[in-house]
Tab-separated table of C-alpha atoms in Angstrom:
chain	number	residue	atom	x	y	z
A	1	UNK	CA	121.947	80.986	108.745
A	2	UNK	CA	119.721	82.930	106.369
A	3	UNK	CA	120.529	86.531	105.554
A	4	UNK	CA	118.030	89.119	106.648
A	5	UNK	CA	118.070	92.152	104.335
A	6	UNK	CA	116.946	94.776	106.833
A	7	UNK	CA	116.797	95.611	110.519
A	8	UNK	CA	114.110	97.942	111.791
A	9	UNK	CA	114.106	99.734	115.137
A	10	UNK	CA	110.427	100.380	115.823
A	11	UNK	CA	108.190	101.494	118.631
A	12	UNK	CA	106.429	98.632	120.410
A	13	UNK	CA	102.960	100.014	119.612
A	14	UNK	CA	100.321	97.234	119.278
A	15	UNK	CA	98.608	98.775	116.238
A	16	UNK	CA	101.870	99.270	114.391
A	17	UNK	CA	103.054	95.786	115.343
A	18	UNK	CA	99.848	94.196	114.032
A	19	UNK	CA	100.061	96.161	110.798
A	20	UNK	CA	103.613	94.988	110.096
A	21	UNK	CA	103.519	91.531	111.726
A	22	UNK	CA	103.113	89.318	108.676
A	23	UNK	CA	105.824	91.109	106.732
A	24	UNK	CA	108.100	91.324	109.750
A	25	UNK	CA	108.104	87.582	110.308
A	26	UNK	CA	109.443	86.832	106.834
A	27	UNK	CA	111.567	89.772	105.786
A	28	UNK	CA	113.084	91.641	108.714
A	29	UNK	CA	115.044	91.433	111.916
A	30	UNK	CA	113.167	93.757	114.265
A	31	UNK	CA	114.232	95.521	117.445
A	32	UNK	CA	111.169	96.845	119.265
A	33	UNK	CA	111.394	99.244	122.151
A	34	UNK	CA	109.734	102.253	123.724
A	35	UNK	CA	109.841	105.249	121.362
A	36	UNK	CA	112.002	103.423	118.743
A	37	UNK	CA	115.158	104.780	120.353
A	38	UNK	CA	118.745	103.804	119.648
A	39	UNK	CA	121.107	104.732	122.473
A	40	UNK	CA	124.526	106.125	121.613
A	41	UNK	CA	127.457	103.712	121.446
A	42	UNK	CA	128.890	102.893	124.870
A	43	UNK	CA	131.664	100.275	124.931
A	44	UNK	CA	131.301	99.929	128.722
A	45	UNK	CA	127.590	99.124	128.804
A	46	UNK	CA	126.976	95.702	130.313
A	47	UNK	CA	123.326	95.483	129.277
A	48	UNK	CA	123.103	96.897	125.803
A	49	UNK	CA	120.234	94.994	124.185
A	50	UNK	CA	119.749	97.427	121.290
A	51	UNK	CA	123.498	97.519	120.619
A	52	UNK	CA	123.702	93.722	120.778
A	53	UNK	CA	120.764	93.339	118.397
A	54	UNK	CA	122.266	95.839	115.955
A	55	UNK	CA	125.632	94.130	116.091
A	56	UNK	CA	124.077	90.697	115.564
A	57	UNK	CA	121.962	91.882	112.640
A	58	UNK	CA	124.697	93.851	110.868
A	59	UNK	CA	127.792	91.803	111.721
A	60	UNK	CA	126.374	88.255	111.800
A	61	UNK	CA	123.256	88.334	109.614
A	62	UNK	CA	124.827	90.971	107.365
A	63	UNK	CA	121.738	93.133	106.990
A	64	UNK	CA	122.126	95.804	104.350
A	65	UNK	CA	119.617	98.331	105.632
A	66	UNK	CA	118.766	99.727	109.057
A	67	UNK	CA	115.449	101.554	109.321
A	68	UNK	CA	114.326	103.518	112.367
A	69	UNK	CA	110.530	103.638	112.147
A	70	UNK	CA	108.582	106.051	114.300
A	71	UNK	CA	104.871	106.806	114.225
A	72	UNK	CA	102.324	109.392	115.233
A	73	UNK	CA	100.677	109.087	118.623
A	74	UNK	CA	103.758	107.438	120.170
A	75	UNK	CA	103.119	106.888	123.875
A	76	UNK	CA	106.822	106.927	124.688
A	77	UNK	CA	107.313	110.312	123.057
A	78	UNK	CA	104.178	111.598	124.779
A	79	UNK	CA	105.716	110.501	128.092
A	80	UNK	CA	108.924	112.323	127.203
A	81	UNK	CA	107.093	115.504	126.209
A	82	UNK	CA	104.753	115.481	129.221
A	83	UNK	CA	107.411	114.379	131.699
A	84	UNK	CA	105.060	111.651	132.931
A	85	UNK	CA	107.722	108.969	133.481
A	86	UNK	CA	108.576	108.765	137.188
A	87	UNK	CA	111.820	110.594	137.949
A	88	UNK	CA	114.791	108.232	138.113
A	89	UNK	CA	112.808	105.310	136.710
A	90	UNK	CA	114.165	103.033	134.003
A	91	UNK	CA	111.602	104.549	131.642
A	92	UNK	CA	112.702	108.112	132.416
A	93	UNK	CA	116.349	107.164	131.887
A	94	UNK	CA	115.484	105.471	128.573
A	95	UNK	CA	113.431	108.413	127.306
A	96	UNK	CA	116.269	110.762	128.234
A	97	UNK	CA	118.021	109.427	125.111
A	98	UNK	CA	115.632	111.674	123.171
A	99	UNK	CA	115.896	114.760	125.387
A	100	UNK	CA	117.511	116.728	122.546
A	101	UNK	CA	114.539	115.781	120.335
A	102	UNK	CA	112.167	117.229	122.928
A	103	UNK	CA	114.151	120.461	123.129
A	104	UNK	CA	114.352	120.760	119.334
A	105	UNK	CA	110.625	120.057	119.003
A	106	UNK	CA	109.720	122.832	121.462
A	107	UNK	CA	112.094	125.249	119.707
A	108	UNK	CA	110.604	124.412	116.316
A	109	UNK	CA	107.050	124.605	117.691
A	110	UNK	CA	107.675	128.122	119.056
A	111	UNK	CA	108.758	129.185	115.552
A	112	UNK	CA	105.892	127.384	113.797
A	113	UNK	CA	102.928	126.800	116.170
A	114	UNK	CA	100.831	125.336	113.333
A	115	UNK	CA	102.875	122.136	113.634
A	116	UNK	CA	102.032	119.532	116.261
A	117	UNK	CA	104.752	119.554	118.951
A	118	UNK	CA	104.316	115.828	119.623
A	119	UNK	CA	104.676	114.987	115.921
A	120	UNK	CA	107.766	117.188	115.740
A	121	UNK	CA	109.295	115.336	118.683
A	122	UNK	CA	108.379	111.938	117.196
A	123	UNK	CA	110.237	112.886	114.036
A	124	UNK	CA	113.158	114.502	115.877
A	125	UNK	CA	113.557	111.340	117.982
A	126	UNK	CA	114.050	109.407	114.745
A	127	UNK	CA	116.863	111.811	113.879
A	128	UNK	CA	118.430	111.315	117.312
A	129	UNK	CA	118.390	107.557	116.739
A	130	UNK	CA	119.913	107.991	113.268
A	131	UNK	CA	122.697	110.097	114.765
A	132	UNK	CA	123.243	107.566	117.538
A	133	UNK	CA	123.488	104.752	114.978
A	134	UNK	CA	126.415	106.591	113.425
A	135	UNK	CA	128.191	106.535	116.817
A	136	UNK	CA	128.709	102.759	116.518
A	137	UNK	CA	132.178	102.555	114.910
A	138	UNK	CA	131.603	99.257	113.097
A	139	UNK	CA	128.274	100.519	111.729
A	140	UNK	CA	129.485	103.961	110.631
A	141	UNK	CA	132.357	102.229	108.824
A	142	UNK	CA	129.919	99.991	106.926
A	143	UNK	CA	127.749	103.019	106.075
A	144	UNK	CA	130.797	104.934	104.809
A	145	UNK	CA	131.790	101.922	102.674
A	146	UNK	CA	128.263	101.705	101.215
A	147	UNK	CA	127.718	98.227	102.689
A	148	UNK	CA	124.832	99.354	104.930
A	149	UNK	CA	122.163	102.008	104.420
A	150	UNK	CA	120.497	103.813	107.346
A	151	UNK	CA	117.023	105.327	106.971
A	152	UNK	CA	114.553	107.148	109.205
A	153	UNK	CA	110.879	106.641	108.447
A	154	UNK	CA	107.752	108.137	110.017
A	155	UNK	CA	104.389	106.406	109.730
A	156	UNK	CA	101.165	108.362	110.172
A	157	UNK	CA	98.672	105.728	111.307
A	158	UNK	CA	95.735	108.100	110.837
A	159	UNK	CA	96.289	108.636	107.136
A	160	UNK	CA	98.430	105.647	106.210
A	161	UNK	CA	101.174	107.915	104.887
A	162	UNK	CA	104.825	107.017	105.228
A	163	UNK	CA	107.587	109.614	105.160
A	164	UNK	CA	111.330	109.177	104.975
A	165	UNK	CA	114.002	111.559	106.166
A	166	UNK	CA	115.813	113.204	103.263
A	167	UNK	CA	119.156	114.388	104.633
A	168	UNK	CA	119.841	116.519	101.553
A	169	UNK	CA	116.635	118.484	102.096
A	170	UNK	CA	116.733	118.284	105.905
A	171	UNK	CA	113.120	117.152	106.140
A	172	UNK	CA	110.787	114.181	106.003
A	173	UNK	CA	109.419	113.598	102.508
A	174	UNK	CA	106.549	111.438	101.355
A	175	UNK	CA	107.387	107.833	100.498
A	176	UNK	CA	103.771	106.633	100.495
A	177	UNK	CA	101.037	109.285	100.217
A	178	UNK	CA	97.985	109.224	102.479
A	179	UNK	CA	95.573	106.466	101.643
A	180	UNK	CA	92.343	107.492	99.933
A	181	UNK	CA	89.247	106.304	101.714
A	182	UNK	CA	87.342	103.892	99.479
A	183	UNK	CA	84.104	104.714	101.274
A	184	UNK	CA	83.081	108.250	102.153
A	185	UNK	CA	82.340	108.736	105.865
A	186	UNK	CA	78.695	109.678	105.137
A	187	UNK	CA	78.211	106.317	103.420
A	188	UNK	CA	79.051	104.493	106.642
A	189	UNK	CA	75.935	105.784	108.433
């Protein structure tokens, strides 16, 4: 079996999927789900697809890096923020994983209303997933030993910028700056 160097937990957004598809097929083991969420470790869960995928990738394929990739305009996070998932539905239960992200986003937004509350929640949900990854005993052990690296990335599809969470600074920092437009908008007319 070939070794896959990375596992990514990404939102199942069609635009994001198309953008990454060619690279994904060759270089990564990918777990796609609504709002790129990782549930906390639960040894009693009978249907733990994300946990099973993580365990397979890290324990069997021996991936060395786990990346949680969120993006702007995430429909799952919008559903969480707006409360549009039907009460008691599977979707509502899934999005509840990020309830603390929603609360933190609203708290942060009240302090700094210049920020976009949805973007704040998208980024905070990445942090929730990073924290939940650490709740898997076999994974946190590998992280502590330096055998596996965990990263949280945020992709802005409007600008093409990619940010990564810097735990030392407590914020997302630029990994790839916004793309410069080769053609000015007025030249397109």
